[in-house]
Short mmCIF file of N, CA and C and ligand atoms in Angstrom, two decimals:
data_model
loop_
_atom_site.label_atom_id
_atom_site.label_comp_id
_atom_site.label_asym_id
_atom_site.label_seq_id
_atom_site.Cartn_x
_atom_site.Cartn_y
_atom_site.Cartn_z
N UNK A 1 -22.60 44.41 116.43
CA UNK A 1 -22.11 43.96 115.13
C UNK A 1 -20.72 43.36 115.29
N UNK A 2 -20.58 42.09 114.90
CA UNK A 2 -19.27 41.45 114.97
C UNK A 2 -18.89 40.95 113.59
N UNK A 3 -17.68 41.28 113.17
CA UNK A 3 -17.19 40.84 111.87
C UNK A 3 -15.75 40.37 112.02
N UNK A 4 -15.29 39.63 111.02
CA UNK A 4 -13.93 39.12 111.06
C UNK A 4 -13.20 39.45 109.78
N UNK A 5 -11.88 39.59 109.90
CA UNK A 5 -11.06 39.83 108.73
C UNK A 5 -9.76 39.04 108.87
N UNK A 6 -9.28 38.47 107.78
CA UNK A 6 -8.01 37.77 107.77
C UNK A 6 -6.90 38.76 107.48
N UNK A 7 -5.85 38.67 108.27
CA UNK A 7 -4.69 39.55 108.10
C UNK A 7 -3.48 38.66 107.87
N UNK A 8 -3.06 38.46 106.60
CA UNK A 8 -2.07 37.44 106.29
C UNK A 8 -0.67 37.71 106.85
N UNK A 9 -0.33 38.97 107.03
CA UNK A 9 1.01 39.26 107.58
C UNK A 9 0.97 40.58 108.33
N UNK A 10 2.13 40.93 108.90
CA UNK A 10 2.18 42.12 109.76
C UNK A 10 1.81 43.38 108.99
N UNK A 11 2.23 43.47 107.72
CA UNK A 11 1.91 44.66 106.94
C UNK A 11 0.40 44.77 106.72
N UNK A 12 -0.26 43.64 106.55
CA UNK A 12 -1.72 43.67 106.39
C UNK A 12 -2.38 44.23 107.65
N UNK A 13 -1.83 43.86 108.79
CA UNK A 13 -2.38 44.35 110.06
C UNK A 13 -2.15 45.85 110.20
N UNK A 14 -0.93 46.29 109.83
CA UNK A 14 -0.65 47.74 109.88
C UNK A 14 -1.55 48.48 108.90
N UNK A 15 -1.72 47.91 107.72
CA UNK A 15 -2.54 48.58 106.69
C UNK A 15 -4.00 48.68 107.15
N UNK A 16 -4.49 47.66 107.83
CA UNK A 16 -5.86 47.72 108.33
C UNK A 16 -5.98 48.84 109.38
N UNK A 17 -4.96 48.96 110.21
CA UNK A 17 -4.95 50.05 111.19
C UNK A 17 -4.94 51.41 110.52
N UNK A 18 -4.13 51.54 109.47
CA UNK A 18 -4.10 52.81 108.72
C UNK A 18 -5.47 53.14 108.15
N UNK A 19 -6.13 52.11 107.61
CA UNK A 19 -7.45 52.34 107.01
C UNK A 19 -8.47 52.69 108.08
N UNK A 20 -8.41 52.01 109.21
CA UNK A 20 -9.35 52.31 110.29
C UNK A 20 -9.20 53.75 110.77
N UNK A 21 -7.97 54.24 110.76
CA UNK A 21 -7.72 55.61 111.23
C UNK A 21 -8.57 56.62 110.47
N UNK A 22 -8.90 56.30 109.22
CA UNK A 22 -9.68 57.22 108.40
C UNK A 22 -11.09 57.46 108.91
N UNK A 23 -11.61 56.57 109.74
CA UNK A 23 -12.97 56.76 110.26
C UNK A 23 -12.98 57.18 111.73
N UNK A 24 -11.80 57.31 112.32
CA UNK A 24 -11.76 57.61 113.76
C UNK A 24 -11.93 59.09 114.04
N UNK A 25 -12.51 59.36 115.21
CA UNK A 25 -12.78 60.73 115.64
C UNK A 25 -12.28 60.92 117.06
N UNK A 26 -12.08 62.18 117.45
CA UNK A 26 -11.72 62.43 118.84
C UNK A 26 -12.74 61.79 119.79
N UNK A 27 -12.24 61.18 120.86
CA UNK A 27 -13.10 60.55 121.84
C UNK A 27 -13.29 59.06 121.62
N UNK A 28 -12.84 58.55 120.47
CA UNK A 28 -13.03 57.11 120.21
C UNK A 28 -12.16 56.27 121.13
N UNK A 29 -12.74 55.11 121.52
CA UNK A 29 -12.03 54.15 122.38
C UNK A 29 -11.93 52.82 121.66
N UNK A 30 -10.72 52.29 121.58
CA UNK A 30 -10.46 50.99 120.97
C UNK A 30 -9.87 50.08 122.04
N UNK A 31 -10.46 48.89 122.17
CA UNK A 31 -9.99 47.92 123.15
C UNK A 31 -9.37 46.75 122.40
N UNK A 32 -8.07 46.53 122.60
CA UNK A 32 -7.35 45.49 121.87
C UNK A 32 -7.08 44.30 122.78
N UNK A 33 -7.48 43.13 122.31
CA UNK A 33 -7.17 41.91 123.05
C UNK A 33 -6.49 40.91 122.11
N UNK A 34 -5.94 39.86 122.70
CA UNK A 34 -5.18 38.86 121.95
C UNK A 34 -3.92 38.54 122.71
N UNK A 35 -3.39 37.36 122.45
CA UNK A 35 -2.25 36.87 123.21
C UNK A 35 -1.01 37.73 123.00
N UNK A 36 0.03 37.44 123.79
CA UNK A 36 1.35 38.04 123.59
C UNK A 36 1.76 37.86 122.13
N UNK A 37 2.18 38.96 121.50
CA UNK A 37 2.65 38.86 120.12
C UNK A 37 1.56 38.69 119.08
N UNK A 38 0.33 38.88 119.48
CA UNK A 38 -0.78 38.69 118.53
C UNK A 38 -0.80 39.77 117.46
N UNK A 39 -0.27 40.93 117.77
CA UNK A 39 -0.23 42.02 116.78
C UNK A 39 -0.94 43.29 117.24
N UNK A 40 -1.21 43.40 118.52
CA UNK A 40 -1.92 44.58 119.04
C UNK A 40 -1.12 45.86 118.79
N UNK A 41 0.18 45.80 119.09
CA UNK A 41 1.01 46.99 118.88
C UNK A 41 1.21 47.25 117.39
N UNK A 42 1.33 46.18 116.60
CA UNK A 42 1.48 46.34 115.14
C UNK A 42 0.27 47.07 114.57
N UNK A 43 -0.92 46.70 114.99
CA UNK A 43 -2.14 47.37 114.51
C UNK A 43 -2.13 48.83 114.94
N UNK A 44 -1.68 49.07 116.17
CA UNK A 44 -1.65 50.45 116.69
C UNK A 44 -0.64 51.30 115.91
N UNK A 45 0.44 50.66 115.44
CA UNK A 45 1.40 51.41 114.60
C UNK A 45 0.72 51.91 113.33
N UNK A 46 -0.13 51.07 112.74
CA UNK A 46 -0.89 51.50 111.57
C UNK A 46 -1.83 52.64 111.89
N UNK A 47 -2.46 52.57 113.05
CA UNK A 47 -3.34 53.67 113.48
C UNK A 47 -2.55 54.98 113.56
N UNK A 48 -1.37 54.89 114.16
CA UNK A 48 -0.53 56.09 114.31
C UNK A 48 -0.14 56.67 112.97
N UNK A 49 0.18 55.78 112.02
CA UNK A 49 0.53 56.25 110.67
C UNK A 49 -0.68 56.90 110.00
N UNK A 50 -1.83 56.25 110.14
CA UNK A 50 -3.03 56.77 109.49
C UNK A 50 -3.51 58.08 110.09
N UNK A 51 -3.36 58.21 111.39
CA UNK A 51 -3.79 59.44 112.06
C UNK A 51 -2.78 60.56 111.80
N UNK A 52 -1.55 60.19 111.51
CA UNK A 52 -0.51 61.20 111.30
C UNK A 52 -0.07 61.82 112.61
N UNK A 53 0.38 60.96 113.53
CA UNK A 53 0.82 61.45 114.83
C UNK A 53 2.34 61.37 114.94
N UNK A 54 2.86 62.10 115.89
CA UNK A 54 4.30 62.16 116.09
C UNK A 54 4.79 60.97 116.91
N UNK A 55 5.99 60.52 116.61
CA UNK A 55 6.63 59.50 117.43
C UNK A 55 6.35 58.10 116.94
N UNK A 56 7.24 57.20 117.28
CA UNK A 56 7.13 55.80 116.89
C UNK A 56 6.23 55.09 117.91
N UNK A 57 5.17 54.47 117.41
CA UNK A 57 4.32 53.66 118.30
C UNK A 57 5.08 52.38 118.63
N UNK A 58 5.28 52.13 119.91
CA UNK A 58 6.03 50.96 120.36
C UNK A 58 5.26 50.29 121.49
N UNK A 59 5.79 49.18 121.94
CA UNK A 59 5.11 48.50 123.04
C UNK A 59 5.13 49.38 124.27
N UNK A 60 3.99 49.64 124.87
CA UNK A 60 3.96 50.52 126.03
C UNK A 60 4.18 49.77 127.34
N UNK A 61 4.78 48.59 127.28
CA UNK A 61 4.83 47.73 128.46
C UNK A 61 5.45 48.41 129.68
N UNK A 62 6.42 49.29 129.46
CA UNK A 62 7.10 49.87 130.61
C UNK A 62 6.63 51.27 130.95
N UNK A 63 5.64 51.72 130.23
CA UNK A 63 4.96 52.94 130.64
C UNK A 63 3.47 52.62 130.63
N UNK A 64 2.70 53.38 131.40
CA UNK A 64 1.26 53.11 131.45
C UNK A 64 0.59 53.58 130.17
N UNK A 65 0.96 54.77 129.74
CA UNK A 65 0.33 55.33 128.55
C UNK A 65 1.30 56.27 127.86
N UNK A 66 1.26 56.24 126.54
CA UNK A 66 2.09 57.16 125.76
C UNK A 66 1.17 57.96 124.86
N UNK A 67 1.38 59.27 124.86
CA UNK A 67 0.58 60.13 124.01
C UNK A 67 1.38 60.54 122.80
N UNK A 68 0.79 60.35 121.62
CA UNK A 68 1.41 60.77 120.37
C UNK A 68 0.61 61.96 119.84
N UNK A 69 1.16 63.15 119.90
CA UNK A 69 0.39 64.32 119.45
C UNK A 69 0.23 64.33 117.94
N UNK A 70 -0.84 64.95 117.46
CA UNK A 70 -1.06 65.00 116.02
C UNK A 70 -0.07 65.94 115.34
N UNK A 71 0.42 65.52 114.18
CA UNK A 71 1.23 66.41 113.34
C UNK A 71 0.29 67.24 112.48
N UNK A 72 0.69 68.46 112.13
CA UNK A 72 -0.17 69.25 111.24
C UNK A 72 -0.29 68.60 109.87
N UNK A 73 -1.49 68.64 109.31
CA UNK A 73 -1.71 68.14 107.95
C UNK A 73 -1.29 69.20 106.96
N UNK A 74 -1.22 68.81 105.67
CA UNK A 74 -0.83 69.80 104.66
C UNK A 74 -1.69 71.06 104.70
N UNK A 75 -2.97 70.91 105.05
CA UNK A 75 -3.84 72.09 105.08
C UNK A 75 -3.77 72.84 106.42
N UNK A 76 -2.87 72.38 107.30
CA UNK A 76 -2.67 73.10 108.55
C UNK A 76 -3.53 72.61 109.70
N UNK A 77 -4.56 71.80 109.43
CA UNK A 77 -5.39 71.26 110.52
C UNK A 77 -4.67 70.08 111.18
N UNK A 78 -5.17 69.70 112.34
CA UNK A 78 -4.63 68.53 113.04
C UNK A 78 -5.77 67.59 113.40
N UNK A 79 -5.48 66.31 113.36
CA UNK A 79 -6.44 65.31 113.82
C UNK A 79 -6.28 65.09 115.32
N UNK A 80 -6.92 64.04 115.83
CA UNK A 80 -6.79 63.74 117.25
C UNK A 80 -5.40 63.18 117.59
N UNK A 81 -5.00 63.35 118.84
CA UNK A 81 -3.83 62.65 119.35
C UNK A 81 -4.15 61.17 119.50
N UNK A 82 -3.12 60.35 119.55
CA UNK A 82 -3.28 58.92 119.83
C UNK A 82 -2.74 58.66 121.24
N UNK A 83 -3.61 58.16 122.10
CA UNK A 83 -3.17 57.75 123.45
C UNK A 83 -3.14 56.23 123.47
N UNK A 84 -1.95 55.69 123.67
CA UNK A 84 -1.70 54.24 123.58
C UNK A 84 -1.41 53.73 124.99
N UNK A 85 -2.29 52.86 125.47
CA UNK A 85 -2.29 52.48 126.88
C UNK A 85 -1.99 50.98 127.03
N UNK A 86 -1.20 50.65 128.03
CA UNK A 86 -1.02 49.25 128.45
C UNK A 86 -1.85 49.04 129.71
N UNK A 87 -2.96 48.33 129.55
CA UNK A 87 -3.90 48.22 130.67
C UNK A 87 -3.45 47.22 131.72
N UNK A 88 -2.39 46.49 131.43
CA UNK A 88 -1.85 45.56 132.42
C UNK A 88 -1.71 46.20 133.79
N UNK A 89 -1.32 47.48 133.79
CA UNK A 89 -0.98 48.15 135.04
C UNK A 89 -2.07 49.10 135.52
N UNK A 90 -3.19 49.09 134.85
CA UNK A 90 -4.19 50.10 135.16
C UNK A 90 -5.46 49.47 135.72
N UNK A 91 -6.18 50.24 136.51
CA UNK A 91 -7.44 49.78 137.04
C UNK A 91 -8.66 50.43 136.40
N UNK A 92 -8.49 51.63 135.84
CA UNK A 92 -9.66 52.31 135.28
C UNK A 92 -9.23 53.41 134.33
N UNK A 93 -10.18 53.84 133.49
CA UNK A 93 -9.90 54.96 132.60
C UNK A 93 -9.63 56.24 133.38
N UNK A 94 -10.22 56.36 134.56
CA UNK A 94 -9.95 57.53 135.39
C UNK A 94 -8.45 57.66 135.68
N UNK A 95 -7.80 56.50 135.81
CA UNK A 95 -6.35 56.54 136.06
C UNK A 95 -5.60 57.09 134.87
N UNK A 96 -6.14 56.86 133.66
CA UNK A 96 -5.49 57.44 132.48
C UNK A 96 -5.64 58.96 132.52
N UNK A 97 -6.86 59.42 132.83
CA UNK A 97 -7.08 60.86 132.94
C UNK A 97 -6.15 61.46 134.01
N UNK A 98 -5.95 60.69 135.09
CA UNK A 98 -5.13 61.18 136.19
C UNK A 98 -3.66 61.33 135.79
N UNK A 99 -3.26 60.68 134.69
CA UNK A 99 -1.88 60.84 134.23
C UNK A 99 -1.63 62.24 133.71
N UNK A 100 -2.71 62.99 133.48
CA UNK A 100 -2.58 64.37 133.07
C UNK A 100 -1.86 64.49 131.73
N UNK A 101 -2.33 63.72 130.77
CA UNK A 101 -1.80 63.83 129.41
C UNK A 101 -2.14 65.20 128.85
N UNK A 102 -1.41 65.60 127.81
CA UNK A 102 -1.63 66.94 127.26
C UNK A 102 -3.05 67.10 126.70
N UNK A 103 -3.56 66.03 126.10
CA UNK A 103 -4.92 66.10 125.56
C UNK A 103 -5.84 65.25 126.42
N UNK A 104 -7.05 65.71 126.62
CA UNK A 104 -8.04 64.90 127.33
C UNK A 104 -8.46 63.74 126.44
N UNK A 105 -8.98 62.69 127.06
CA UNK A 105 -9.36 61.52 126.28
C UNK A 105 -10.45 61.84 125.27
N UNK A 106 -11.29 62.82 125.58
CA UNK A 106 -12.36 63.13 124.62
C UNK A 106 -11.85 63.94 123.43
N UNK A 107 -10.56 64.30 123.47
CA UNK A 107 -9.94 64.95 122.31
C UNK A 107 -9.03 64.00 121.56
N UNK A 108 -8.92 62.77 122.06
CA UNK A 108 -7.93 61.83 121.53
C UNK A 108 -8.61 60.56 121.06
N UNK A 109 -7.86 59.78 120.29
CA UNK A 109 -8.21 58.39 120.04
C UNK A 109 -7.43 57.57 121.07
N UNK A 110 -8.14 56.79 121.88
CA UNK A 110 -7.49 56.03 122.94
C UNK A 110 -7.50 54.54 122.59
N UNK A 111 -6.33 53.94 122.58
CA UNK A 111 -6.18 52.52 122.28
C UNK A 111 -5.66 51.84 123.53
N UNK A 112 -6.38 50.83 124.00
CA UNK A 112 -5.99 50.15 125.24
C UNK A 112 -5.65 48.70 124.91
N UNK A 113 -4.35 48.36 125.02
CA UNK A 113 -3.95 46.96 124.89
C UNK A 113 -4.25 46.26 126.21
N UNK A 114 -4.73 45.04 126.13
CA UNK A 114 -5.08 44.27 127.32
C UNK A 114 -6.22 44.92 128.08
N UNK A 115 -7.07 45.64 127.38
CA UNK A 115 -8.17 46.32 128.07
C UNK A 115 -9.38 45.43 128.30
N UNK A 116 -9.37 44.24 127.69
CA UNK A 116 -10.53 43.37 127.79
C UNK A 116 -10.83 43.00 129.24
N UNK A 117 -12.09 43.06 129.59
CA UNK A 117 -12.48 42.66 130.94
C UNK A 117 -12.74 43.80 131.88
N UNK A 118 -12.25 45.00 131.57
CA UNK A 118 -12.57 46.11 132.48
C UNK A 118 -12.93 47.39 131.76
N UNK A 119 -12.33 47.65 130.61
CA UNK A 119 -12.63 48.90 129.90
C UNK A 119 -14.10 48.92 129.46
N UNK A 120 -14.62 47.74 129.16
CA UNK A 120 -15.97 47.66 128.59
C UNK A 120 -17.02 48.39 129.41
N UNK A 121 -16.91 48.25 130.72
CA UNK A 121 -17.92 48.83 131.58
C UNK A 121 -17.85 50.34 131.68
N UNK A 122 -16.81 50.91 131.11
CA UNK A 122 -16.57 52.33 131.32
C UNK A 122 -16.96 53.20 130.15
N UNK A 123 -17.29 52.58 129.04
CA UNK A 123 -17.68 53.37 127.88
C UNK A 123 -18.77 52.65 127.11
N UNK A 124 -19.81 53.38 126.77
CA UNK A 124 -20.91 52.76 126.02
C UNK A 124 -20.54 52.55 124.56
N UNK A 125 -19.63 53.36 124.06
CA UNK A 125 -19.22 53.27 122.67
C UNK A 125 -17.77 52.85 122.60
N UNK A 126 -17.53 51.78 121.89
CA UNK A 126 -16.14 51.33 121.75
C UNK A 126 -16.03 50.35 120.61
N UNK A 127 -14.81 50.21 120.09
CA UNK A 127 -14.50 49.14 119.13
C UNK A 127 -13.65 48.13 119.87
N UNK A 128 -14.12 46.89 119.88
CA UNK A 128 -13.33 45.81 120.47
C UNK A 128 -12.64 45.04 119.35
N UNK A 129 -11.32 45.00 119.40
CA UNK A 129 -10.52 44.36 118.36
C UNK A 129 -9.75 43.21 118.98
N UNK A 130 -10.06 42.00 118.54
CA UNK A 130 -9.40 40.82 119.10
C UNK A 130 -8.59 40.13 118.02
N UNK A 131 -7.30 39.96 118.26
CA UNK A 131 -6.39 39.32 117.30
C UNK A 131 -6.04 37.92 117.76
N UNK A 132 -6.19 36.97 116.86
CA UNK A 132 -5.86 35.58 117.19
C UNK A 132 -5.04 34.96 116.07
N UNK A 133 -4.16 34.05 116.45
CA UNK A 133 -3.45 33.22 115.46
C UNK A 133 -4.32 32.01 115.17
N UNK A 134 -4.68 31.82 113.90
CA UNK A 134 -5.59 30.70 113.62
C UNK A 134 -4.96 29.34 113.87
N UNK A 135 -3.61 29.25 113.72
CA UNK A 135 -2.96 27.94 113.87
C UNK A 135 -1.99 27.93 115.03
N UNK A 136 -1.95 28.97 115.82
CA UNK A 136 -0.85 29.12 116.78
C UNK A 136 -1.25 28.91 118.22
N UNK A 137 -1.83 27.79 118.51
CA UNK A 137 -2.24 27.49 119.88
C UNK A 137 -1.05 27.16 120.76
N UNK A 138 -1.33 26.72 121.94
CA UNK A 138 -0.27 26.33 122.88
C UNK A 138 0.56 25.23 122.23
N UNK A 139 1.90 25.36 122.35
CA UNK A 139 2.78 24.36 121.77
C UNK A 139 3.21 24.70 120.35
N UNK A 140 2.69 25.80 119.82
CA UNK A 140 3.11 26.21 118.48
C UNK A 140 4.60 26.55 118.50
N UNK A 141 5.25 26.31 117.38
CA UNK A 141 6.67 26.58 117.23
C UNK A 141 6.95 28.05 117.58
N UNK A 142 8.00 28.27 118.36
CA UNK A 142 8.32 29.64 118.78
C UNK A 142 8.62 30.52 117.57
N UNK A 143 9.34 29.98 116.59
CA UNK A 143 9.66 30.78 115.40
C UNK A 143 8.40 31.14 114.63
N UNK A 144 7.44 30.23 114.63
CA UNK A 144 6.19 30.50 113.94
C UNK A 144 5.38 31.59 114.64
N UNK A 145 5.63 31.75 115.93
CA UNK A 145 4.78 32.64 116.72
C UNK A 145 4.80 34.07 116.20
N UNK A 146 5.96 34.51 115.66
CA UNK A 146 6.04 35.90 115.19
C UNK A 146 5.53 36.03 113.76
N UNK A 147 5.32 34.93 113.09
CA UNK A 147 4.97 34.98 111.67
C UNK A 147 3.53 34.59 111.45
N UNK A 148 3.01 34.99 110.30
CA UNK A 148 1.81 34.38 109.79
C UNK A 148 0.52 35.11 110.04
N UNK A 149 -0.50 34.43 109.60
CA UNK A 149 -1.83 35.01 109.55
C UNK A 149 -2.41 35.26 110.94
N UNK A 150 -3.19 36.33 111.00
CA UNK A 150 -4.00 36.59 112.18
C UNK A 150 -5.46 36.71 111.74
N UNK A 151 -6.34 36.41 112.64
CA UNK A 151 -7.76 36.67 112.41
C UNK A 151 -8.18 37.77 113.39
N UNK A 152 -8.66 38.84 112.81
CA UNK A 152 -9.10 39.98 113.61
C UNK A 152 -10.62 39.93 113.72
N UNK A 153 -11.10 39.91 114.95
CA UNK A 153 -12.54 39.99 115.19
C UNK A 153 -12.85 41.38 115.70
N UNK A 154 -13.75 42.04 114.98
CA UNK A 154 -14.11 43.43 115.31
C UNK A 154 -15.52 43.44 115.86
N UNK A 155 -15.68 44.02 117.03
CA UNK A 155 -17.01 44.17 117.60
C UNK A 155 -17.23 45.66 117.84
N UNK A 156 -18.20 46.21 117.13
CA UNK A 156 -18.50 47.63 117.26
C UNK A 156 -19.67 47.77 118.23
N UNK A 157 -19.45 48.50 119.31
CA UNK A 157 -20.44 48.60 120.36
C UNK A 157 -20.87 50.06 120.53
N UNK A 158 -22.15 50.29 120.49
CA UNK A 158 -22.67 51.62 120.80
C UNK A 158 -23.10 52.41 119.57
N UNK A 159 -23.88 53.46 119.84
CA UNK A 159 -24.43 54.33 118.80
C UNK A 159 -23.36 54.93 117.89
N UNK A 160 -22.22 55.24 118.48
CA UNK A 160 -21.14 55.87 117.73
C UNK A 160 -20.86 55.15 116.41
N UNK A 161 -21.00 53.82 116.42
CA UNK A 161 -20.55 53.04 115.28
C UNK A 161 -21.68 52.66 114.34
N UNK A 162 -22.90 53.01 114.69
CA UNK A 162 -23.99 52.61 113.81
C UNK A 162 -23.87 53.37 112.50
N UNK A 163 -23.86 52.63 111.40
CA UNK A 163 -23.74 53.23 110.09
C UNK A 163 -22.33 53.60 109.68
N UNK A 164 -21.35 53.34 110.54
CA UNK A 164 -19.96 53.64 110.18
C UNK A 164 -19.39 52.46 109.40
N UNK A 165 -18.87 52.74 108.21
CA UNK A 165 -18.27 51.69 107.38
C UNK A 165 -16.84 51.46 107.84
N UNK A 166 -16.58 50.28 108.35
CA UNK A 166 -15.22 49.93 108.76
C UNK A 166 -14.43 49.51 107.53
N UNK A 167 -13.09 49.42 107.64
CA UNK A 167 -12.29 49.16 106.44
C UNK A 167 -12.70 47.89 105.69
N UNK A 168 -12.38 47.88 104.41
CA UNK A 168 -12.67 46.74 103.52
C UNK A 168 -12.28 45.43 104.18
N UNK A 169 -13.07 44.42 103.88
CA UNK A 169 -12.77 43.11 104.43
C UNK A 169 -13.42 42.92 105.78
N UNK A 170 -14.04 43.96 106.33
CA UNK A 170 -14.68 43.83 107.62
C UNK A 170 -16.18 44.02 107.45
N UNK A 171 -16.64 45.25 107.45
CA UNK A 171 -18.08 45.47 107.40
C UNK A 171 -18.63 44.94 106.09
N UNK A 172 -19.60 44.09 106.17
CA UNK A 172 -20.31 43.62 105.00
C UNK A 172 -19.56 42.61 104.14
N UNK A 173 -18.39 42.19 104.56
CA UNK A 173 -17.62 41.24 103.75
C UNK A 173 -18.26 39.86 103.81
N UNK A 174 -18.06 39.06 102.75
CA UNK A 174 -18.67 37.73 102.71
C UNK A 174 -18.30 36.87 103.90
N UNK A 175 -17.07 37.03 104.41
CA UNK A 175 -16.67 36.17 105.51
C UNK A 175 -17.44 36.48 106.80
N UNK A 176 -18.20 37.59 106.78
CA UNK A 176 -19.04 37.90 107.95
C UNK A 176 -19.97 36.74 108.30
N UNK A 177 -20.45 36.08 107.25
CA UNK A 177 -21.49 35.07 107.47
C UNK A 177 -20.90 33.81 108.11
N UNK A 178 -19.61 33.57 107.85
CA UNK A 178 -19.02 32.31 108.27
C UNK A 178 -19.14 32.04 109.75
N UNK A 179 -18.91 33.06 110.55
CA UNK A 179 -18.87 32.80 111.99
C UNK A 179 -20.20 33.11 112.66
N UNK A 180 -21.20 33.44 111.86
CA UNK A 180 -22.49 33.81 112.44
C UNK A 180 -23.17 32.57 113.03
N1 ATP B 201 -0.58 39.05 110.54
C1 ATP B 201 0.18 39.64 111.47
N2 ATP B 201 -0.31 40.68 112.17
C2 ATP B 201 0.42 41.28 113.13
N3 ATP B 201 1.68 40.94 113.48
C3 ATP B 201 2.23 39.91 112.80
C4 ATP B 201 1.52 39.25 111.78
N4 ATP B 201 2.33 38.28 111.29
C5 ATP B 201 3.46 38.36 111.97
N5 ATP B 201 3.44 39.34 112.88
C6 ATP B 201 4.52 39.66 113.81
O1 ATP B 201 4.08 39.32 115.11
C7 ATP B 201 4.56 40.25 116.06
C8 ATP B 201 3.41 40.98 116.75
O2 ATP B 201 3.94 41.74 117.80
P1 ATP B 201 3.14 42.90 118.54
O3 ATP B 201 4.11 43.58 119.43
O4 ATP B 201 2.38 43.71 117.55
O5 ATP B 201 2.10 42.05 119.40
P2 ATP B 201 1.29 42.49 120.71
O6 ATP B 201 -0.03 41.83 120.59
O7 ATP B 201 1.32 43.96 120.85
O8 ATP B 201 2.13 41.79 121.87
P3 ATP B 201 2.15 42.15 123.44
O9 ATP B 201 1.09 41.32 124.06
O10 ATP B 201 3.52 41.70 123.86
O11 ATP B 201 1.93 43.60 123.61
C9 ATP B 201 5.45 41.21 115.30
O12 ATP B 201 6.77 40.73 115.35
C10 ATP B 201 4.89 41.13 113.89
O13 ATP B 201 5.85 41.45 112.90
MG1 MG B 202 1.89 45.17 122.43
#
């Protein structure tokens, strides 16, 4: 299942991440692709807010993976941790496990930036999230590069996602038909 959603600004991207967090479960894997500055980290910040995890989600470029532990909810329960990975420096998910994070990946929501091309083969169930600038190809104004609309393409792969309603504007939205 592949669907698309327009994200007019950075807050829209964060809000979509917050909404997606509501359907996530321990063990989920999200693979984020898109050019430099496409909004992968911005979306992950929304996930962190929605999951209610500790710490500021930032670009993980200088660390391989950062774990954000869950904060207790008002009722005392905790959701999954968020493991935020920069796949630029990694060869496999086994290497993430080898980092010996406090929570195992099957207890966490794992988000891999730049995971396209290798993470896919390692998990049967995953959400592939690709962010693109609709007007920002090569030669686009540098100032424009940080601003403006993104198009998010969501590909839900595996049994895990069958019947799962993704946030508004994605699953079942009219724009689904456009790119079919
Ligand atoms: N619709 C939008 N969605 C997301 N970010 C946007 C949007 N419009 C503008 N921005 C801005 O674009 C930048 C996106 O940066 P971000 O670090 O999230 O990208 P990234 O894909 O993680 O980059 P990198 O490849 O360097 O990790 C931010 O400055 C953000 O405010
Ligand atoms: Mg980033």
